[in-house]
Coordinates of C-alpha atoms and ligand atoms in Angstrom, one line a residue:
X1 CA -118.1 157.4 -46.9
X2 CA -121.9 157.3 -46.4
X3 CA -124.3 159.5 -48.3
X4 CA -124.8 162.0 -45.4
X5 CA -121.1 162.7 -45.1
X6 CA -120.8 163.0 -48.9
X7 CA -123.6 165.5 -48.9
X8 CA -121.7 167.6 -46.4
X9 CA -118.7 167.5 -48.7
X10 CA -120.5 168.1 -51.9
X11 CA -117.8 170.6 -53.0
X12 CA -115.5 167.7 -53.3
X13 CA -117.5 166.2 -56.3
X14 CA -115.7 167.5 -59.4
X15 CA -118.7 168.0 -61.6
X16 CA -116.8 170.5 -63.8
X17 CA -114.0 168.0 -64.4
X18 CA -116.4 165.2 -65.4
X19 CA -118.4 167.7 -67.6
X20 CA -115.3 168.2 -69.7
X21 CA -115.7 164.5 -70.9
X22 CA -118.9 165.4 -72.6
X23 CA -118.3 167.1 -76.0
X24 CA -121.9 168.1 -76.5
X25 CA -121.9 170.0 -73.2
X26 CA -119.1 172.2 -74.5
X27 CA -121.2 173.6 -77.4
X28 CA -123.4 176.7 -77.3
X29 CA -127.0 176.7 -78.2
X30 CA -128.7 179.8 -79.6
X31 CA -125.5 181.7 -78.9
X32 CA -125.6 180.8 -75.2
X33 CA -123.6 178.2 -73.3
X34 CA -125.7 175.1 -73.0
X35 CA -127.4 174.3 -69.6
X36 CA -128.6 170.8 -70.2
X37 CA -131.3 170.0 -67.7
X38 CA -133.3 167.3 -69.7
X39 CA -131.4 164.3 -68.4
X40 CA -134.5 162.3 -67.5
X41 CA -135.4 162.3 -71.3
X42 CA -131.9 161.3 -72.3
X43 CA -128.4 161.9 -71.0
X44 CA -125.4 163.3 -73.0
X45 CA -122.6 160.9 -73.9
X46 CA -119.0 161.0 -72.6
X47 CA -116.1 160.7 -75.0
X48 CA -115.2 157.1 -73.9
X49 CA -118.7 156.0 -74.9
X50 CA -118.6 157.7 -78.3
X51 CA -115.1 156.3 -78.9
X52 CA -116.3 152.8 -77.9
X53 CA -119.1 152.9 -80.5
X54 CA -116.8 154.3 -83.2
X55 CA -114.1 151.8 -82.4
X56 CA -116.5 148.9 -82.8
X57 CA -117.3 150.1 -86.4
X58 CA -113.8 151.0 -87.3
X59 CA -112.1 147.9 -85.9
X60 CA -114.4 144.8 -85.3
X61 CA -117.8 145.3 -87.0
X62 CA -119.3 141.8 -87.7
X63 CA -122.4 139.9 -86.9
X64 CA -122.2 137.9 -83.6
X65 CA -122.7 134.3 -82.5
X66 CA -122.6 133.3 -86.2
X67 CA -119.4 133.8 -88.0
X68 CA -116.3 131.6 -87.6
X69 CA -114.0 134.4 -88.8
X70 CA -111.9 136.6 -86.6
X71 CA -114.0 139.7 -86.7
X72 CA -117.1 137.9 -85.7
X73 CA -115.2 136.3 -82.8
X74 CA -114.0 139.7 -81.6
X75 CA -117.4 141.3 -81.9
X76 CA -119.0 138.4 -80.1
X77 CA -116.4 138.6 -77.3
X78 CA -116.9 142.4 -76.9
X79 CA -120.7 142.0 -76.9
X80 CA -120.7 139.3 -74.3
X81 CA -118.1 141.2 -72.2
X82 CA -120.6 144.1 -72.1
X83 CA -123.3 141.7 -70.8
X84 CA -121.0 140.7 -68.0
X85 CA -120.4 144.4 -67.2
X86 CA -124.1 144.9 -67.0
X87 CA -124.4 141.9 -64.7
X88 CA -121.7 143.2 -62.3
X89 CA -123.3 146.7 -62.5
X90 CA -126.6 145.6 -61.0
X91 CA -125.1 142.6 -59.2
X92 CA -127.2 140.0 -60.9
X93 CA -126.2 136.4 -59.9
X94 CA -125.7 135.1 -63.5
X95 CA -124.7 136.7 -66.8
X96 CA -127.5 134.8 -68.5
X97 CA -130.0 136.8 -66.5
X98 CA -129.1 139.9 -68.5
X99 CA -131.2 140.2 -71.7
X100 CA -130.4 143.0 -74.1
X101 CA -133.5 144.9 -75.4
X102 CA -134.0 148.2 -77.2
X103 CA -134.8 149.9 -73.9
X104 CA -137.0 149.9 -70.9
X105 CA -140.2 150.0 -73.0
X106 CA -139.2 146.8 -74.9
X107 CA -138.1 145.1 -71.7
X108 CA -141.5 145.7 -70.0
X109 CA -143.4 144.6 -73.1
X110 CA -141.3 141.4 -73.1
X111 CA -142.3 140.5 -69.6
X112 CA -146.0 141.4 -70.3
X113 CA -146.1 139.3 -73.5
X114 CA -144.1 136.4 -72.3
X115 CA -144.6 136.1 -68.5
X116 CA -147.9 137.9 -68.4
X117 CA -149.6 136.3 -71.4
X118 CA -148.6 132.8 -70.1
X119 CA -149.6 133.4 -66.5
X120 CA -152.6 135.6 -66.5
X121 CA -156.2 134.5 -66.9
X122 CA -159.7 136.1 -66.5
X123 CA -160.0 137.8 -63.1
X124 CA -156.3 137.7 -62.3
X125 CA -154.8 141.1 -61.4
X126 CA -151.7 143.1 -62.2
X127 CA -150.9 145.8 -59.6
X128 CA -149.1 149.0 -60.6
X129 CA -148.9 152.4 -59.0
X130 CA -150.5 155.8 -59.8
X131 CA -147.1 157.4 -60.8
X132 CA -146.1 155.1 -63.6
X133 CA -144.8 156.1 -67.0
X134 CA -146.9 155.0 -70.0
X135 CA -144.4 152.2 -70.6
X136 CA -145.4 150.6 -67.3
X137 CA -149.1 151.1 -67.9
X138 CA -149.9 150.3 -71.5
X139 CA -148.2 146.9 -71.9
X140 CA -150.2 145.7 -68.9
X141 CA -153.4 147.1 -70.3
X142 CA -152.7 145.3 -73.5
X143 CA -152.0 141.9 -71.8
X144 CA -155.0 142.4 -69.6
X145 CA -157.1 142.9 -72.7
X146 CA -155.6 139.7 -74.2
X147 CA -156.1 137.5 -71.1
X148 CA -159.1 139.0 -69.3
X149 CA -156.9 140.0 -66.4
X150 CA -157.6 143.3 -64.5
X151 CA -155.2 146.2 -64.0
X152 CA -155.2 147.6 -60.4
X153 CA -153.6 150.9 -59.5
X154 CA -152.4 151.9 -56.1
X155 CA -153.0 155.7 -56.0
X156 CA -150.6 158.5 -55.0
X157 CA -151.2 161.3 -52.4
X158 CA -150.8 165.0 -52.9
X159 CA -147.0 164.9 -52.5
X160 CA -146.7 162.2 -55.3
X161 CA -146.1 159.4 -52.9
X162 CA -147.7 156.0 -53.4
X163 CA -150.3 155.3 -50.7
X164 CA -149.0 152.2 -49.1
X165 CA -152.3 151.6 -47.3
X166 CA -153.9 151.2 -50.7
X167 CA -151.0 149.2 -52.1
X168 CA -151.4 146.7 -49.2
X169 CA -155.2 146.6 -49.7
X170 CA -154.9 146.1 -53.5
X171 CA -152.3 143.3 -53.2
X172 CA -154.8 140.5 -53.0
X173 CA -155.3 136.8 -53.6
X174 CA -155.7 137.4 -57.4
X175 CA -152.6 139.6 -57.8
X176 CA -150.2 137.8 -60.2
X177 CA -147.7 140.5 -60.7
X178 CA -146.6 143.9 -59.3
X179 CA -145.0 146.4 -61.7
X180 CA -143.7 149.6 -60.2
X181 CA -141.1 152.2 -61.1
X182 CA -138.0 152.7 -58.9
X183 CA -138.1 156.5 -59.5
X184 CA -141.0 158.5 -61.1
X185 CA -139.9 160.4 -64.2
X186 CA -142.7 163.0 -63.8
X187 CA -142.4 163.6 -60.0
X188 CA -139.0 162.3 -58.9
X189 CA -140.6 160.2 -56.2
X190 CA -138.4 157.2 -55.1
X191 CA -140.7 154.3 -54.4
X192 CA -140.3 152.3 -51.2
X193 CA -139.2 149.2 -53.1
X194 CA -138.0 147.3 -50.1
X195 CA -141.4 147.5 -48.5
X196 CA -143.3 146.9 -51.7
X197 CA -141.2 143.9 -52.6
X198 CA -141.4 142.4 -49.1
X199 CA -145.2 142.7 -49.2
X200 CA -145.4 141.1 -52.6
X201 CA -142.9 138.4 -51.7
X202 CA -145.0 137.5 -48.6
X203 CA -147.8 136.6 -51.0
X204 CA -145.6 134.9 -53.5
X205 CA -146.2 137.6 -56.1
X206 CA -143.3 138.5 -58.5
X207 CA -142.3 142.1 -58.9
X208 CA -141.1 144.0 -62.0
X209 CA -139.2 147.2 -61.3
X210 CA -139.0 149.9 -64.0
X211 CA -135.5 151.3 -63.3
X212 CA -135.3 153.8 -66.2
X213 CA -134.9 156.8 -63.9
X214 CA -132.8 155.1 -61.2
X215 CA -129.8 153.3 -62.6
X216 CA -127.9 156.4 -63.6
X217 CA -128.5 158.0 -60.2
X218 CA -128.1 155.4 -57.4
X219 CA -126.4 152.1 -57.1
X220 CA -128.8 149.2 -57.8
X221 CA -128.3 145.7 -56.5
X222 CA -131.0 143.4 -57.8
X223 CA -130.1 140.6 -55.4
X224 CA -130.3 142.8 -52.4
X225 CA -133.5 144.3 -53.7
X226 CA -134.9 140.8 -54.4
X227 CA -136.9 142.0 -57.4
X228 CA -137.8 139.5 -60.0
X229 CA -137.4 141.7 -63.1
X230 CA -135.6 145.0 -63.5
X231 CA -135.7 147.1 -66.7
X232 CA -133.7 150.0 -67.8
X233 CA -132.5 152.0 -70.9
X234 CA -128.9 152.7 -71.9
X235 CA -129.6 156.2 -73.2
X236 CA -130.5 157.4 -69.7
X237 CA -127.2 155.9 -68.5
X238 CA -124.9 157.9 -70.7
X239 CA -125.0 155.1 -73.4
X240 CA -126.5 155.2 -76.9
X241 CA -130.2 155.0 -77.7
X242 CA -131.6 151.7 -78.9
X243 CA -130.0 149.5 -76.2
X244 CA -131.5 148.5 -72.9
X245 CA -131.7 145.7 -70.4
X246 CA -134.1 143.3 -68.9
X247 CA -132.8 141.6 -65.8
X248 CA -134.9 138.6 -64.7
X249 CA -134.3 135.8 -62.2
X250 CA -133.1 132.7 -64.0
X251 CA -135.9 130.5 -62.6
X252 CA -138.5 132.8 -64.0
X253 CA -136.8 133.4 -67.3
X254 CA -136.2 129.7 -67.9
X255 CA -139.9 128.9 -67.5
X256 CA -141.0 131.8 -69.8
X257 CA -141.8 131.2 -73.4
X258 CA -140.0 133.4 -76.0
X259 CA -141.6 136.5 -77.2
X260 CA -140.1 137.5 -80.5
X261 CA -139.2 134.6 -82.9
X262 CA -136.4 134.5 -85.4
X263 CA -132.7 134.0 -85.7
X264 CA -130.5 133.3 -82.7
X265 CA -133.3 132.5 -80.3
X266 CA -133.7 129.0 -81.6
X267 CA -131.8 125.7 -81.1
X268 CA -133.5 123.8 -83.9
X269 CA -136.0 124.7 -86.6
X270 CA -138.0 122.5 -88.9
X271 CA -141.3 123.1 -90.6
X272 CA -143.0 120.9 -88.0
X273 CA -141.7 123.1 -85.1
X274 CA -138.8 124.7 -83.4
X275 CA -137.0 124.5 -80.1
X276 CA -135.5 127.3 -78.1
X277 CA -132.0 128.5 -77.4
X278 CA -130.6 128.8 -73.8
X279 CA -130.8 132.0 -71.8
X280 CA -130.3 134.8 -72.6
X281 CA -130.5 134.2 -76.3
X282 CA -134.0 132.8 -76.1
X283 CA -135.2 136.4 -75.7
X284 CA -132.8 138.0 -78.2
X285 CA -134.2 137.2 -81.7
X286 CA -132.4 138.8 -84.7
X287 CA -129.2 140.8 -85.0
X288 CA -129.0 142.9 -81.8
X289 CA -127.6 146.4 -81.3
X290 CA -124.1 145.1 -81.0
X291 CA -122.4 148.5 -81.0
X292 CA -124.9 149.8 -78.5
X293 CA -124.4 147.0 -76.1
X294 CA -120.6 147.5 -76.3
X295 CA -121.0 151.2 -75.7
X296 CA -123.3 150.5 -72.8
X297 CA -120.5 148.5 -71.3
X298 CA -118.2 151.5 -71.8
X299 CA -120.8 153.8 -70.1
X300 CA -120.9 151.5 -67.1
X301 CA -117.2 151.4 -66.9
X302 CA -117.1 155.2 -67.1
X303 CA -119.7 155.6 -64.4
X304 CA -117.8 153.2 -62.2
X305 CA -114.9 155.7 -62.4
X306 CA -117.2 158.6 -61.5
X307 CA -118.7 156.6 -58.6
X308 CA -122.4 156.2 -58.3
X309 CA -122.4 156.7 -54.5
X310 CA -120.8 160.1 -55.0
X311 CA -123.2 160.9 -57.9
X312 CA -126.2 160.1 -55.7
X313 CA -125.1 162.3 -52.9
X314 CA -124.1 165.2 -55.3
X315 CA -127.4 165.1 -57.1
X316 CA -129.3 165.1 -53.8
X317 CA -127.4 168.3 -52.9
X318 CA -128.2 169.8 -56.3
X319 CA -131.9 168.8 -55.8
X320 CA -132.1 170.6 -52.5
X321 CA -130.4 173.7 -53.9
X322 CA -132.6 173.7 -56.9
X323 CA -135.8 173.1 -54.9
X324 CA -135.1 176.0 -52.6
X325 CA -134.2 178.3 -55.4
X326 CA -137.3 177.5 -57.4
X327 CA -139.6 177.9 -54.4
X328 CA -138.7 181.6 -54.4
X329 CA -139.9 182.1 -58.0
X330 CA -143.3 184.0 -57.9
X331 CA -146.3 181.8 -58.7
X332 CA -144.3 178.6 -59.1
X333 CA -145.8 175.4 -57.7
X334 CA -143.7 172.2 -57.5
X335 CA -145.4 169.1 -58.7
X336 CA -144.0 166.2 -56.7
X337 CA -142.8 166.9 -53.2
X338 CA -142.3 163.4 -51.9
X339 CA -140.0 163.0 -48.9
X340 CA -137.8 160.7 -50.9
X341 CA -137.0 162.2 -54.3
X342 CA -134.4 161.9 -57.0
X343 CA -133.1 164.8 -59.1
X344 CA -136.3 165.8 -60.9
X345 CA -137.8 169.3 -60.5
X346 CA -141.3 169.3 -62.1
X347 CA -143.3 172.5 -61.8
X348 CA -146.0 174.8 -63.1
X349 CA -146.2 178.6 -62.9
X350 CA -149.4 180.6 -62.6
X351 CA -150.4 182.2 -65.9
X352 CA -147.7 180.5 -67.9
X353 CA -148.1 177.4 -70.0
X354 CA -145.4 174.8 -69.5
X355 CA -144.5 174.8 -73.2
X356 CA -144.1 178.6 -73.1
X357 CA -141.7 178.2 -70.2
X358 CA -139.7 175.6 -72.2
X359 CA -139.6 178.0 -75.2
X360 CA -138.4 181.0 -73.1
X361 CA -135.7 178.9 -71.4
X362 CA -134.6 177.6 -74.8
X363 CA -133.8 181.1 -76.0
X364 CA -131.3 181.3 -73.1
X365 CA -129.7 178.0 -74.0
X366 CA -131.4 176.1 -71.2
X367 CA -132.8 172.7 -72.1
X368 CA -135.7 171.3 -70.1
X369 CA -138.7 169.2 -71.0
X370 CA -142.3 170.5 -71.1
X371 CA -145.3 168.3 -71.5
X372 CA -147.0 165.3 -69.8
X373 CA -143.8 163.3 -69.7
X374 CA -145.6 160.2 -70.9
X375 CA -147.3 160.1 -67.5
X376 CA -150.8 161.5 -68.3
X377 CA -152.5 159.9 -65.3
X378 CA -150.0 161.8 -63.1
X379 CA -150.9 165.1 -64.8
X380 CA -154.6 164.3 -64.4
X381 CA -154.1 163.6 -60.7
X382 CA -152.5 167.0 -60.1
X383 CA -155.1 168.7 -62.4
X384 CA -152.5 170.1 -64.9
X385 CA -152.1 169.5 -68.6
X386 CA -148.4 169.6 -68.5
X387 CA -145.4 170.6 -66.3
X388 CA -142.0 172.1 -67.0
X389 CA -139.4 169.6 -65.8
X390 CA -135.7 170.1 -65.1
X391 CA -133.9 166.8 -64.5
X392 CA -130.3 166.5 -63.2
X393 CA -127.2 164.6 -63.9
X394 CA -123.8 164.6 -62.2
X395 CA -122.4 167.0 -64.8
X396 CA -124.9 169.7 -63.8
X397 CA -123.8 172.5 -61.5
X398 CA -125.3 175.1 -59.2
X399 CA -124.7 177.5 -62.0
X400 CA -127.0 175.6 -64.3
X401 CA -129.7 175.9 -61.7
X402 CA -129.0 179.6 -61.1
X403 CA -129.4 180.2 -64.8
X404 CA -132.7 178.3 -64.8
X405 CA -134.1 180.3 -61.9
X406 CA -132.9 183.6 -63.4
X407 CA -134.6 182.8 -66.7
X408 CA -137.8 181.8 -65.0
X409 CA -137.9 185.1 -63.1
X410 CA -137.5 186.9 -66.4
X411 CA -140.3 184.8 -67.9
X412 CA -142.6 185.6 -65.0
X413 CA -141.9 189.3 -65.4
X414 CA -142.6 189.2 -69.1
X415 CA -145.7 187.0 -69.2
X416 CA -147.4 186.3 -65.9
Ligands
C6P1 N1 -138.9 158.6 -69.9 C1 -138.7 161.0 -70.0 O1 -138.5 162.1 -70.5 P1 -137.5 154.2 -73.1 O2 -138.2 155.2 -73.9 O3 -137.9 152.8 -73.4 O4 -136.0 154.4 -73.1 O5 -137.9 154.5 -71.6 C2 -139.3 154.6 -71.2 C3 -139.4 155.0 -69.8 C4 -139.9 154.0 -68.9 N2 -140.0 154.3 -67.6 C5 -139.7 155.5 -67.1 C6 -139.8 155.8 -65.6 C7 -139.2 156.5 -68.0 O6 -138.9 157.7 -67.5 C8 -139.1 156.2 -69.3 C9 -138.7 157.3 -70.3 C10 -138.4 159.7 -70.7 O7 -139.2 161.0 -68.8 C11 -139.0 159.8 -72.1 S1 -140.8 159.8 -72.1

């Protein structure tokens, strides 16, 4: 079934049934049933993920790749099985192209400090877009400072869409890397990755995609996308915090120097010098988040049962419903109205500070995020200090959005 026909059958998506798998969503907050609408910050965890992490510690906890004993063997097998699950999830060609990190932030820093530091020189350019999260700005600023390279930014327009005329113009002979997000966390904009990657590819420029806000909401196929690097965090994908992924094409990863040094990333060590382990271990120094990786595998398995195609269609339907309902709240202005958007509703209300909106909603058991969302340049572009942001997951329902809108109307009556 394609997305359009799913959308017309949205009532078939059993959100309430899936919601029952999430223990935290059953609790009340401030005496009210919880409406959790802060999924872009982090998602809640289903019971199979919680069980998976607990099972690791109760049954097979041991360090991996080191021990010869049974527990270590079991832990290593489970950890590497999770890596294979990640590979299949994003359709990478090889399992060794999956590097476990602490999250998106660490994955991008790895590329900046390994690939970037080795490849960039004075006058070279890194091209990003005007809607990036700080995690896809600051690592590039740091490596530019270290190498003399220059950061270029393709601006956005008033809807929060990247201006492709500017992107094309800025993709020049000195561009050495393009780094763009798949989905903006502050605006919900879905970037036109196919076009961006084709343009970069035509100039032989590699592309890193920040997939933090995409992987839990739409199927990702890194081979079809033909990106060179793809970064994401487990905790936004119904898995624990402290685990994430960097996908990289093998040819690039093979040629890159290690970033962090220590145990597991070496083949030999002497006081005269060291040699490096094979992929992916070359980039995984020290004892990793073993339980987190295994639980990430469980989250991917769980999401496979829910079905990401159906999730994408259902969340689009919720987004349309929520956007229309919010538009009718007096004095509300949506920030981010791109034609292609994911389930993020960022807004301001005349006369109300975003943080006050967040506090008022909290008293009704409604969790949203208020602030700059680690995207200060986006706030500056729209001339606001902060926005209130409701962000969706497949366990949200129309009722969650009705409660949000009702509480906002109440806040407007009280304060505006
Ligand atoms: N955005 C939000 O509330 P980490 O912290 O490493 O898991 O993810 C960083 C990150 C990178 N890119 C994008 C597009 C993101 O949205 C995030 C995290 C959260 O929007 C926390 S600031």
